[in-house]
Short mmCIF file of C-alpha atoms and ligand atoms in Angstrom, two decimals:
data_model
loop_
_atom_site.label_atom_id
_atom_site.label_comp_id
_atom_site.label_asym_id
_atom_site.label_seq_id
_atom_site.Cartn_x
_atom_site.Cartn_y
_atom_site.Cartn_z
CA UNK Y 777 22.76 37.36 -16.18
CA UNK Y 778 26.21 36.42 -14.89
CA UNK Y 779 28.93 34.77 -16.96
CA UNK Y 780 28.70 30.95 -17.14
CA UNK Y 781 29.73 28.80 -14.20
CA UNK Y 782 32.19 26.30 -15.66
CA UNK Y 783 31.97 22.66 -14.65
CA UNK Y 784 34.68 20.01 -14.74
CA UNK Y 785 32.74 16.75 -14.98
CA UNK Y 786 34.67 13.70 -13.75
CA UNK Y 787 32.98 10.52 -14.99
CA UNK Y 788 30.56 9.98 -17.85
CA UNK Y 789 29.05 6.66 -16.82
CA UNK Y 790 25.49 6.10 -15.54
CA UNK Y 791 25.28 9.22 -13.37
CA UNK Y 792 27.65 11.44 -15.38
CA UNK Y 793 25.62 10.91 -18.56
CA UNK Y 794 22.40 11.57 -16.58
CA UNK Y 795 23.84 14.87 -15.39
CA UNK Y 796 24.88 15.80 -18.94
CA UNK Y 797 21.40 14.92 -20.21
CA UNK Y 798 19.55 16.95 -17.54
CA UNK Y 799 21.78 20.01 -17.97
CA UNK Y 800 21.07 19.93 -21.71
CA UNK Y 801 17.36 19.15 -21.34
CA UNK Y 802 16.38 22.40 -19.56
CA UNK Y 803 19.29 24.85 -19.99
CA UNK Y 804 17.15 28.01 -19.68
CA UNK Y 805 15.35 26.81 -16.58
CA UNK Y 806 18.63 25.77 -14.98
CA UNK Y 807 20.29 29.09 -15.90
CA UNK Y 808 17.34 31.02 -14.44
CA UNK Y 809 17.47 29.03 -11.21
CA UNK Y 810 21.26 29.25 -10.94
CA UNK Y 811 21.46 32.98 -11.62
CA UNK Y 812 23.22 32.42 -14.97
CA UNK Y 813 24.29 29.72 -17.44
CA UNK Y 814 26.10 26.52 -16.52
CA UNK Y 815 28.62 25.15 -18.97
CA UNK Y 816 30.38 21.80 -19.00
CA UNK Y 817 33.95 22.88 -19.74
CA UNK Y 818 35.68 19.49 -19.71
CA UNK Y 819 34.86 15.82 -19.07
CA UNK Y 820 37.25 13.32 -17.50
CA UNK Y 821 36.91 9.63 -18.42
CA UNK Y 822 39.08 6.53 -18.11
CA UNK Y 823 38.89 5.48 -21.76
CA UNK Y 824 38.54 8.28 -24.30
CA UNK Y 825 37.79 5.81 -27.13
CA UNK Y 826 34.63 4.40 -25.55
CA UNK Y 827 31.39 5.21 -27.38
CA UNK Y 828 29.29 7.64 -25.30
CA UNK Y 829 25.55 7.66 -24.66
CA UNK Y 830 25.47 11.47 -24.68
CA UNK Y 831 26.80 13.87 -27.35
CA UNK Y 832 29.84 15.37 -25.60
CA UNK Y 833 32.10 17.21 -28.08
CA UNK Y 834 35.26 15.16 -28.54
CA UNK Y 835 37.57 18.07 -27.70
CA UNK Y 836 36.06 18.31 -24.22
CA UNK Y 837 36.85 14.69 -23.31
CA UNK Y 838 40.12 13.94 -21.60
CA UNK Y 839 41.85 11.28 -19.53
CA UNK Y 840 44.08 13.87 -17.84
CA UNK Y 841 42.63 15.04 -14.52
CA UNK Y 842 45.08 17.94 -14.26
CA UNK Y 843 43.29 19.61 -17.19
CA UNK Y 844 40.28 19.97 -14.88
CA UNK Y 845 41.99 20.45 -11.53
CA UNK Y 846 44.55 23.00 -12.73
CA UNK Y 847 42.30 25.03 -15.00
CA UNK Y 848 41.54 28.25 -13.10
CA UNK Y 849 38.51 28.91 -15.32
CA UNK Y 850 36.78 25.76 -13.95
CA UNK Y 851 34.69 26.76 -10.92
CA UNK Y 852 33.08 23.48 -9.90
CA UNK Y 853 34.34 19.89 -10.04
CA UNK Y 854 31.61 17.23 -10.23
CA UNK Y 855 33.15 13.93 -9.14
CA UNK Y 856 31.23 10.93 -10.52
CA UNK Y 857 33.98 8.37 -11.07
CA UNK Y 858 33.14 6.35 -7.93
CA UNK Y 859 35.45 3.75 -6.44
CA UNK Y 860 36.09 1.17 -9.18
CA UNK Y 861 37.71 -1.96 -7.77
CA UNK Y 862 36.86 -0.78 -4.24
CA UNK Y 863 39.57 1.88 -4.17
CA UNK Y 864 38.88 5.42 -2.92
CA UNK Y 865 41.73 6.60 -5.16
CA UNK Y 866 41.88 8.59 -7.36
CA UNK Y 867 38.46 10.03 -6.38
CA UNK Y 868 39.62 11.09 -2.91
CA UNK Y 869 42.73 12.88 -4.25
CA UNK Y 870 40.74 14.57 -7.03
CA UNK Y 871 38.18 15.91 -4.54
CA UNK Y 872 40.93 17.07 -2.17
CA UNK Y 873 42.90 18.65 -5.04
CA UNK Y 874 39.84 20.52 -6.28
CA UNK Y 875 39.04 21.86 -2.80
CA UNK Y 876 42.65 22.96 -2.31
CA UNK Y 877 42.47 24.75 -5.67
CA UNK Y 878 39.48 26.73 -4.33
CA UNK Y 879 36.86 24.95 -6.45
CA UNK Y 880 33.45 23.90 -5.17
CA UNK Y 881 32.97 20.12 -5.38
CA UNK Y 882 29.83 18.10 -6.01
CA UNK Y 883 30.11 14.35 -5.44
CA UNK Y 884 27.88 11.26 -5.34
CA UNK Y 885 30.68 9.20 -3.81
CA UNK Y 886 29.34 7.70 -0.56
CA UNK Y 887 32.39 5.49 -0.03
CA UNK Y 888 34.87 8.38 -0.14
CA UNK Y 889 32.68 10.53 2.11
CA UNK Y 890 32.04 7.73 4.62
CA UNK Y 891 35.76 6.93 4.83
CA UNK Y 892 37.34 10.39 4.41
CA UNK Y 893 34.51 12.87 4.94
CA UNK Y 894 36.05 14.55 8.00
CA UNK Y 895 39.30 15.33 6.18
CA UNK Y 896 37.46 16.57 3.06
CA UNK Y 897 34.94 18.75 4.95
CA UNK Y 898 37.85 20.28 6.91
CA UNK Y 899 39.61 21.08 3.60
CA UNK Y 900 36.42 22.64 2.19
CA UNK Y 901 36.07 24.78 5.28
CA UNK Y 902 39.76 25.79 5.20
CA UNK Y 903 39.50 26.86 1.55
CA UNK Y 904 36.04 28.40 1.98
CA UNK Y 905 34.42 26.30 -0.71
CA UNK Y 906 31.43 23.97 -0.72
CA UNK Y 907 31.40 20.18 -0.74
CA UNK Y 908 27.92 19.10 -1.86
CA UNK Y 909 26.80 15.47 -1.66
CA UNK Y 910 23.03 15.12 -2.07
CA UNK Y 911 23.37 12.20 -4.49
CA UNK Y 912 25.60 10.18 -2.15
CA UNK Y 913 22.62 8.98 -0.08
CA UNK Y 914 19.36 7.63 -1.51
CA UNK Y 915 19.89 8.91 -5.08
CA UNK Y 916 16.98 11.15 -6.06
CA UNK Y 917 15.53 11.57 -2.55
CA UNK Y 918 16.48 15.04 -1.23
CA UNK Y 919 17.38 13.78 2.22
CA UNK Y 920 20.66 15.65 2.76
CA UNK Y 921 19.22 19.09 2.03
CA UNK Y 922 16.19 18.22 4.15
CA UNK Y 923 18.31 17.37 7.19
CA UNK Y 924 20.69 20.32 6.64
CA UNK Y 925 18.05 22.92 5.89
CA UNK Y 926 14.35 22.08 6.20
CA UNK Y 927 14.76 20.10 9.44
CA UNK Y 928 17.53 22.20 10.96
CA UNK Y 929 15.29 23.26 13.87
CA UNK Y 930 15.05 19.69 15.12
CA UNK Y 931 17.05 17.50 17.38
CA UNK Y 932 17.01 14.23 15.46
CA UNK Y 933 16.02 11.13 17.40
CA UNK Y 934 15.76 8.31 14.89
CA UNK Y 935 16.72 7.49 11.32
CA UNK Y 936 15.44 4.22 9.84
CA UNK Y 937 15.97 3.72 6.16
CA UNK Y 938 15.84 1.36 3.24
CA UNK Y 939 18.81 2.92 1.47
CA UNK Y 940 19.98 0.12 -0.79
CA UNK Y 941 17.73 -0.53 -3.76
CA UNK Y 942 19.40 -3.76 -4.91
CA UNK Y 943 18.80 -5.62 -1.65
CA UNK Y 944 15.29 -4.19 -1.35
CA UNK Y 945 14.52 -5.59 -4.81
CA UNK Y 946 15.90 -8.98 -3.78
CA UNK Y 947 14.06 -9.11 -0.44
CA UNK Y 948 10.80 -8.07 -2.15
CA UNK Y 949 11.15 -10.92 -4.64
CA UNK Y 950 12.00 -13.39 -1.86
CA UNK Y 951 8.98 -12.27 0.20
CA UNK Y 952 6.38 -12.22 -2.56
CA UNK Y 953 7.61 -15.07 -4.76
CA UNK Y 954 9.09 -17.42 -2.13
CA UNK Y 955 12.40 -17.57 -4.01
CA UNK Y 956 15.90 -18.16 -2.64
CA UNK Y 957 18.65 -15.58 -2.16
CA UNK Y 958 20.80 -17.11 -4.97
CA UNK Y 959 17.90 -17.14 -7.39
CA UNK Y 960 16.90 -13.50 -6.85
CA UNK Y 961 20.54 -12.37 -6.87
CA UNK Y 962 20.93 -13.84 -10.34
CA UNK Y 963 17.82 -11.99 -11.48
CA UNK Y 964 19.00 -8.70 -9.90
CA UNK Y 965 22.28 -9.08 -11.81
CA UNK Y 966 20.45 -9.77 -15.08
CA UNK Y 967 18.29 -6.67 -14.50
CA UNK Y 968 21.45 -4.56 -14.00
CA UNK Y 969 20.65 -3.74 -10.34
CA UNK Y 970 23.31 -5.92 -8.72
CA UNK Y 971 26.91 -5.80 -9.90
CA UNK Y 972 28.89 -8.85 -11.01
CA UNK Y 973 30.54 -8.66 -7.58
CA UNK Y 974 27.47 -7.95 -5.41
CA UNK Y 975 29.38 -7.82 -2.09
CA UNK Y 976 28.97 -4.11 -1.41
CA UNK Y 977 25.18 -4.31 -1.71
CA UNK Y 978 24.37 -7.75 -0.25
CA UNK Y 979 26.81 -7.51 2.65
CA UNK Y 980 25.45 -4.10 3.65
CA UNK Y 981 28.60 -2.01 2.95
CA UNK Y 982 26.76 0.37 0.61
CA UNK Y 983 24.01 0.96 3.20
CA UNK Y 984 26.62 1.38 5.97
CA UNK Y 985 28.44 4.12 3.98
CA UNK Y 986 25.15 5.94 3.46
CA UNK Y 987 24.12 5.55 7.10
CA UNK Y 988 27.49 6.85 8.33
CA UNK Y 989 26.97 9.98 6.19
CA UNK Y 990 23.33 10.49 7.21
CA UNK Y 991 23.82 9.86 10.91
CA UNK Y 992 26.96 12.02 11.12
CA UNK Y 993 24.95 14.87 9.63
CA UNK Y 994 21.76 14.30 11.60
CA UNK Y 995 23.45 13.74 14.97
CA UNK Y 996 26.31 16.22 14.42
CA UNK Y 997 29.08 13.83 15.29
CA UNK Y 998 31.59 11.78 13.34
CA UNK Y 999 30.37 8.23 12.82
CA UNK Y 1000 33.26 6.26 11.32
CA UNK Y 1001 31.89 3.65 8.97
CA UNK Y 1002 33.90 0.95 10.80
CA UNK Y 1003 31.78 1.64 13.86
CA UNK Y 1004 28.51 1.05 12.05
CA UNK Y 1005 27.42 -2.50 12.99
CA UNK Y 1006 26.81 -4.34 9.72
CA UNK Y 1007 25.14 -7.60 8.65
CA UNK Y 1008 24.10 -8.37 5.08
CA UNK Y 1009 21.13 -10.31 3.71
CA UNK Y 1010 22.94 -13.47 2.58
CA UNK Y 1011 21.60 -15.58 5.48
CA UNK Y 1012 17.93 -14.70 4.95
CA UNK Y 1013 16.08 -17.82 3.74
CA UNK Y 1014 12.64 -18.44 2.22
CA UNK Y 1015 11.80 -20.19 5.52
CA UNK Y 1016 12.53 -16.99 7.51
CA UNK Y 1017 10.45 -15.03 5.02
CA UNK Y 1018 7.51 -17.42 5.54
CA UNK Y 1019 7.81 -17.20 9.35
CA UNK Y 1020 8.01 -13.41 9.15
CA UNK Y 1021 4.81 -13.39 7.12
CA UNK Y 1022 3.05 -15.68 9.60
CA UNK Y 1023 4.15 -13.47 12.51
CA UNK Y 1024 2.89 -10.30 10.79
CA UNK Y 1025 6.28 -8.94 9.67
CA UNK Y 1026 8.27 -8.27 6.53
CA UNK Y 1027 12.07 -8.49 6.33
CA UNK Y 1028 13.95 -5.41 5.10
CA UNK Y 1029 17.64 -4.45 5.13
CA UNK Y 1030 17.34 -1.45 7.45
CA UNK Y 1031 19.90 1.21 8.24
CA UNK Y 1032 19.09 2.38 11.75
CA UNK Y 1033 20.58 5.20 13.81
CA UNK Y 1034 19.21 6.43 17.11
CA UNK Y 1035 20.28 9.22 19.43
CA UNK Y 1036 20.78 8.48 23.10
CA UNK Y 1037 21.94 10.77 25.86
CA UNK Y 1038 25.42 11.79 24.62
CA UNK Y 1039 25.66 8.67 22.48
CA UNK Y 1040 24.52 7.29 19.14
CA UNK Y 1041 23.81 3.78 17.83
CA UNK Y 1042 24.25 2.99 14.15
CA UNK Y 1043 23.56 -0.38 12.53
CA UNK Y 1044 22.66 -2.04 9.23
CA UNK Y 1045 21.08 -5.49 9.27
CA UNK Y 1046 18.11 -7.51 8.03
CA UNK Y 1047 15.20 -6.47 10.21
CA UNK Y 1048 11.65 -7.68 10.73
CA UNK Y 1049 9.18 -4.81 10.81
CA UNK Y 1050 5.41 -5.03 11.28
CA UNK Y 1051 3.44 -5.15 8.03
CA UNK Y 1052 1.70 -1.92 9.08
CA UNK Y 1053 4.97 0.07 9.44
CA UNK Y 1054 5.39 2.75 6.72
CA UNK Y 1055 8.70 1.15 5.62
CA UNK Y 1056 7.06 -2.26 5.12
CA UNK Y 1057 5.29 -1.04 1.98
CA UNK Y 1058 8.53 0.13 0.33
CA UNK Y 1059 9.20 -2.50 -2.30
CA UNK Y 1060 11.34 -3.29 -5.34
CA UNK Y 1061 14.27 -0.91 -5.93
CA UNK Y 1062 12.65 1.97 -4.05
CA UNK Y 1063 14.34 3.64 -1.10
CA UNK Y 1064 12.71 5.31 1.87
CA UNK Y 1065 13.92 7.09 4.95
CA UNK Y 1066 11.85 7.38 8.09
CA UNK Y 1067 12.96 10.16 10.44
CA UNK Y 1068 11.89 11.37 13.81
CA UNK Y 1069 12.74 14.89 14.98
CA UNK Y 1070 11.83 16.37 18.34
CA UNK Y 1071 9.70 19.15 16.85
CA UNK Y 1072 8.52 17.82 13.50
CA UNK Y 1073 7.70 14.29 14.76
CA UNK Y 1074 7.73 11.43 12.26
CA UNK Y 1075 8.46 11.95 8.54
CA UNK Y 1076 9.01 9.62 5.64
CA UNK Y 1077 10.83 10.26 2.36
CA UNK Y 1078 10.24 7.83 -0.52
CA UNK Y 1079 11.67 7.59 -4.01
CA UNK Y 1080 14.28 6.17 -6.34
CA UNK Y 1081 17.64 5.63 -4.71
CA UNK Y 1082 19.59 5.03 -7.92
CA UNK Y 1083 19.48 5.32 -11.69
CA UNK Y 1084 20.91 7.86 -14.09
CA UNK Y 1085 18.13 10.48 -14.00
CA UNK Y 1086 17.05 10.26 -10.31
CA UNK Y 1087 20.68 10.44 -9.19
CA UNK Y 1088 21.42 13.03 -11.90
CA UNK Y 1089 18.55 15.11 -10.49
CA UNK Y 1090 20.28 15.27 -7.09
CA UNK Y 1091 23.68 16.06 -8.65
CA UNK Y 1092 22.22 18.86 -10.79
CA UNK Y 1093 20.48 20.31 -7.71
CA UNK Y 1094 23.91 20.48 -6.05
CA UNK Y 1095 25.45 22.07 -9.16
CA UNK Y 1096 22.73 24.74 -9.10
CA UNK Y 1097 23.37 25.30 -5.38
CA UNK Y 1098 27.12 25.59 -6.01
CA UNK Y 1099 26.49 28.07 -8.86
CA UNK Y 1100 24.25 30.17 -6.62
CA UNK Y 1101 26.84 30.11 -3.83
CA UNK Y 1102 29.58 31.10 -6.27
CA UNK Y 1103 27.54 33.97 -7.61
CA UNK Y 1104 26.71 35.17 -4.12
CA UNK Y 1105 30.38 34.79 -3.17
CA UNK Y 1106 29.72 32.35 -0.34
CA UNK Y 1107 31.24 28.94 0.15
CA UNK Y 1108 30.81 26.02 2.43
CA UNK Y 1109 28.29 25.44 5.13
CA UNK Y 1110 28.25 27.33 8.39
CA UNK Y 1111 28.02 24.92 11.28
CA UNK Y 1112 29.65 25.10 14.70
CA UNK Y 1113 31.26 22.05 16.30
CA UNK Y 1114 28.90 19.97 18.44
CA UNK Y 1115 30.12 17.79 21.32
CA UNK Y 1116 31.48 14.46 20.12
CA UNK Y 1117 29.04 11.66 20.87
CA UNK Y 1118 30.02 8.15 21.89
CA UNK Y 1119 29.04 5.36 19.51
CA UNK Y 1120 27.37 2.46 21.30
CA UNK Y 1121 28.97 -0.95 20.89
CA UNK Y 1122 26.61 -3.60 19.44
CA UNK Y 1123 26.38 -5.24 22.90
CA UNK Y 1124 24.83 -2.05 24.33
CA UNK Y 1125 22.00 -1.89 21.81
CA UNK Y 1126 18.43 -2.87 22.75
CA UNK Y 1127 16.19 -4.72 20.29
CA UNK Y 1128 13.60 -7.48 20.02
CA UNK Y 1129 14.66 -10.65 18.22
CA UNK Y 1130 13.32 -13.42 16.03
CA UNK Y 1131 15.18 -16.65 16.82
CA UNK Y 1132 14.79 -19.74 14.62
CA UNK Y 1133 16.21 -22.92 16.16
CA UNK Y 1134 16.29 -26.41 14.68
CA UNK Y 1135 15.63 -28.81 17.56
CA UNK Y 1136 14.88 -32.43 18.46
CA UNK Y 1137 11.10 -32.93 18.83
CA UNK Y 1138 11.03 -34.39 22.36
CA UNK Y 1139 9.11 -33.50 25.53
CA UNK Y 1140 10.84 -30.78 27.58
CA UNK Y 1141 12.85 -29.23 24.71
CA UNK Y 1142 10.79 -26.04 24.68
CA UNK Y 1143 11.21 -25.79 28.47
CA UNK Y 1144 15.02 -26.08 28.19
CA UNK Y 1145 15.20 -23.29 25.63
CA UNK Y 1146 12.76 -21.13 27.58
CA UNK Y 1147 14.98 -21.61 30.65
CA UNK Y 1148 18.07 -20.46 28.72
CA UNK Y 1149 16.22 -17.32 27.66
CA UNK Y 1150 14.94 -16.77 31.23
CA UNK Y 1151 18.38 -17.33 32.81
CA UNK Y 1152 19.68 -14.42 30.73
CA UNK Y 1153 16.78 -12.02 31.28
CA UNK Y 1154 15.24 -12.54 27.83
CA UNK Y 1155 11.44 -12.43 27.83
CA UNK Y 1156 9.60 -14.42 25.12
CA UNK Y 1157 6.74 -12.71 23.24
CA UNK Y 1158 5.58 -15.57 20.98
CA UNK Y 1159 6.54 -19.12 19.93
CA UNK Y 1160 5.73 -21.20 16.86
CA UNK Y 1161 6.57 -24.88 16.32
CA UNK Y 1162 6.37 -26.33 12.83
CA UNK Y 1163 6.59 -30.00 11.91
CA UNK Y 1164 6.00 -33.01 14.15
CA UNK Y 1165 8.06 -36.15 14.70
CA UNK Y 1166 10.76 -34.93 12.35
CA UNK Y 1167 14.38 -34.40 13.23
CA UNK Y 1168 14.92 -31.57 13.42
CA UNK Y 1169 11.80 -29.44 13.80
CA UNK Y 1170 11.73 -25.65 13.70
CA UNK Y 1171 11.05 -23.67 16.86
CA UNK Y 1172 10.61 -19.96 16.30
CA UNK Y 1173 10.61 -17.34 19.07
CA UNK Y 1174 10.03 -13.60 19.07
CA UNK Y 1175 11.40 -11.94 22.17
CA UNK Y 1176 10.56 -8.72 23.93
CA UNK Y 1177 13.16 -5.94 23.88
CA UNK Y 1178 16.44 -6.94 25.46
CA UNK Y 1179 20.06 -5.80 25.61
CA UNK Y 1180 22.12 -7.50 22.88
CA UNK Y 1181 24.62 -8.67 25.52
CA UNK Y 1182 21.88 -10.70 27.26
CA UNK Y 1183 20.61 -12.02 23.93
CA UNK Y 1184 24.07 -13.25 22.90
CA UNK Y 1185 24.53 -14.98 26.26
CA UNK Y 1186 21.14 -16.70 25.83
CA UNK Y 1187 21.99 -17.75 22.26
CA UNK Y 1188 25.30 -19.26 23.36
CA UNK Y 1189 23.52 -21.24 26.06
CA UNK Y 1190 20.81 -22.39 23.60
CA UNK Y 1191 23.36 -23.41 20.95
CA UNK Y 1192 25.14 -25.60 23.51
CA UNK Y 1193 22.00 -27.59 24.47
CA UNK Y 1194 22.25 -31.20 23.16
CA UNK Y 1195 18.59 -31.01 22.00
CA UNK Y 1196 19.37 -28.05 19.74
CA UNK Y 1197 20.71 -29.09 16.35
CA UNK Y 1198 21.49 -25.47 15.39
CA UNK Y 1199 20.35 -21.91 15.72
CA UNK Y 1200 19.30 -21.42 12.10
CA UNK Y 1201 18.83 -17.64 12.16
CA UNK Y 1202 18.52 -14.62 14.42
CA UNK Y 1203 16.93 -11.45 13.01
CA UNK Y 1204 16.28 -8.23 14.90
CA UNK Y 1205 12.73 -6.91 15.13
CA UNK Y 1206 12.02 -3.15 15.08
CA UNK Y 1207 9.22 -0.67 14.73
CA UNK Y 1208 6.62 -1.99 17.15
P1 NAP X 916 29.95 4.24 -13.72
O1 NAP X 916 28.76 4.05 -14.56
O2 NAP X 916 30.85 3.08 -13.48
O3 NAP X 916 30.80 5.44 -14.35
C1 NAP X 916 32.06 5.80 -13.88
C2 NAP X 916 32.67 6.82 -14.81
O4 NAP X 916 33.90 7.26 -14.24
C3 NAP X 916 33.00 6.30 -16.21
O5 NAP X 916 32.71 7.27 -17.17
C4 NAP X 916 34.50 6.02 -16.14
O6 NAP X 916 35.17 6.22 -17.37
C5 NAP X 916 34.96 7.08 -15.17
N1 NAP X 916 36.14 6.68 -14.41
C6 NAP X 916 36.26 5.62 -13.58
N2 NAP X 916 37.50 5.59 -13.05
C7 NAP X 916 38.15 6.63 -13.57
C8 NAP X 916 39.47 7.12 -13.42
N3 NAP X 916 40.37 6.51 -12.64
N4 NAP X 916 39.82 8.22 -14.10
C9 NAP X 916 38.94 8.84 -14.92
N5 NAP X 916 37.67 8.44 -15.09
C10 NAP X 916 37.29 7.33 -14.43
O7 NAP X 916 29.55 4.79 -12.28
P2 NAP X 916 28.16 5.46 -11.85
O8 NAP X 916 27.16 4.39 -11.62
O9 NAP X 916 27.84 6.57 -12.76
O10 NAP X 916 28.54 6.01 -10.39
C11 NAP X 916 29.26 7.20 -10.20
C12 NAP X 916 29.20 7.61 -8.74
O11 NAP X 916 27.84 7.84 -8.38
C13 NAP X 916 29.68 6.54 -7.76
O12 NAP X 916 30.33 7.16 -6.67
C14 NAP X 916 28.40 5.86 -7.29
O13 NAP X 916 28.50 5.27 -6.02
C15 NAP X 916 27.48 7.05 -7.26
N6 NAP X 916 26.06 6.72 -7.35
C16 NAP X 916 25.63 5.97 -8.41
C17 NAP X 916 24.28 5.68 -8.52
C18 NAP X 916 23.75 4.92 -9.70
O14 NAP X 916 22.52 4.77 -9.81
N7 NAP X 916 24.58 4.41 -10.59
C19 NAP X 916 23.38 6.15 -7.53
C20 NAP X 916 23.87 6.92 -6.47
C21 NAP X 916 25.22 7.20 -6.41
P3 NAP X 916 34.90 5.30 -18.67
O15 NAP X 916 33.49 5.62 -19.06
O16 NAP X 916 35.88 5.75 -19.65
O17 NAP X 916 35.06 3.89 -18.19
N1 HSE X 917 23.97 0.06 -5.34
C1 HSE X 917 23.11 1.07 -4.79
C2 HSE X 917 21.75 0.49 -4.50
C3 HSE X 917 22.93 2.27 -5.71
O1 HSE X 917 21.47 -0.66 -4.83
O2 HSE X 917 20.96 1.19 -3.88
C4 HSE X 917 24.03 3.26 -5.59
O3 HSE X 917 24.05 3.85 -4.33
#
């Protein structure tokens, strides 16, 4: 057995305490699998007086990051402080400082990686150390290792994922219980899934960070998070849910990335998918990622995308990997530079659409809207009208696949028709 690998644990909140618990639950098994013992040398927190859920010896707890970063006996920094208040600092500087000091780094911080991954991976490579991030995407689902290792023989074609558990919980409740967005948000907050400020989840930022990380890895190109098209779930109504059901769909917040010739599309938005699609059955807080590789074909990964033990499981797997790499004297991940791929603008993306318009119930209204679609090359797949002799009535269309640019032109024309009170919602349709 080798001497212990010494860990500097930054953060002892939900995930940090899960990591502590797992490392102390099976120490022999983890030592055997890591090639020697793993020891938590020091723990960084914000408030050293806070009561802790796990029994960390008091003398190991500190609020001084330099005691971890500048201690040459600490081999691996595990960064689990996140981005409180939406700031990447100090997490970004701690990760960079640890890499510069020649320490391996394990992180679950999707926001830092999505915004500063290129800089941090370059630093890791320069200092010949590893930057491990399994827990940053889809919590306990081993999707990063799968793409990096098990699926390395493939050229990836498609990634479609439910990678935000909070919004999946909310959409499941809306679909099955007919409840409103505000009502299910309140419940998600009471259950501890959604934060007091739910913006990152409900506006799709969290899913966009994760998609930027996944797609950059799978398609071997930098996908800046600002170039991921993003729409949240705040405009999804019980009425849209009911129409989706009637049309044979469910609505999910999907993160979608597809490879094209020399280009990549990446988008996060509410999406209607057929009830028979494998992702349609992924409910509550569960996550799932559907992948298509040129050799392996279609695959789906399913599991818990958050929570102290599922996420802790992914972090501990990275710690074990880092310990093995240290003991073998290797660092980092060998990967040549692939050609940079262009990221498609939203207008260049092709999709089918659900369009819900509130219109005057008069003869010829349907024909006027159909003409606006036709004028812009949009082909209609199905139409539903609900309500008679009311003002307004709902007209719902599902289109065939069309370029977004054409769809937007059609929508502008439709919105300007005097018989159209408003275009109530437009939701993309995928997976047919
Ligand atoms: P958390 O419960 O809020 O815990 C954060 C911890 O970091 C706390 O112990 C806090 O100290 C400490 N901390 C915060 N700012 C600090 C600072 N400036 N200096 C020193 N310590 C600081 O967060 P979490 O849910 O465990 O999330 C940690 C990371 O994992 C985040 O990047 C998150 O996105 C990611 N992640 C979380 C989950 C999940 O299920 N929660 C799932 C996947 C990924 P105090 O305890 O003293 O306040
Ligand atoms: N807030 C995230 C979710 C968990 O709801 O999936 C952390 O990534």
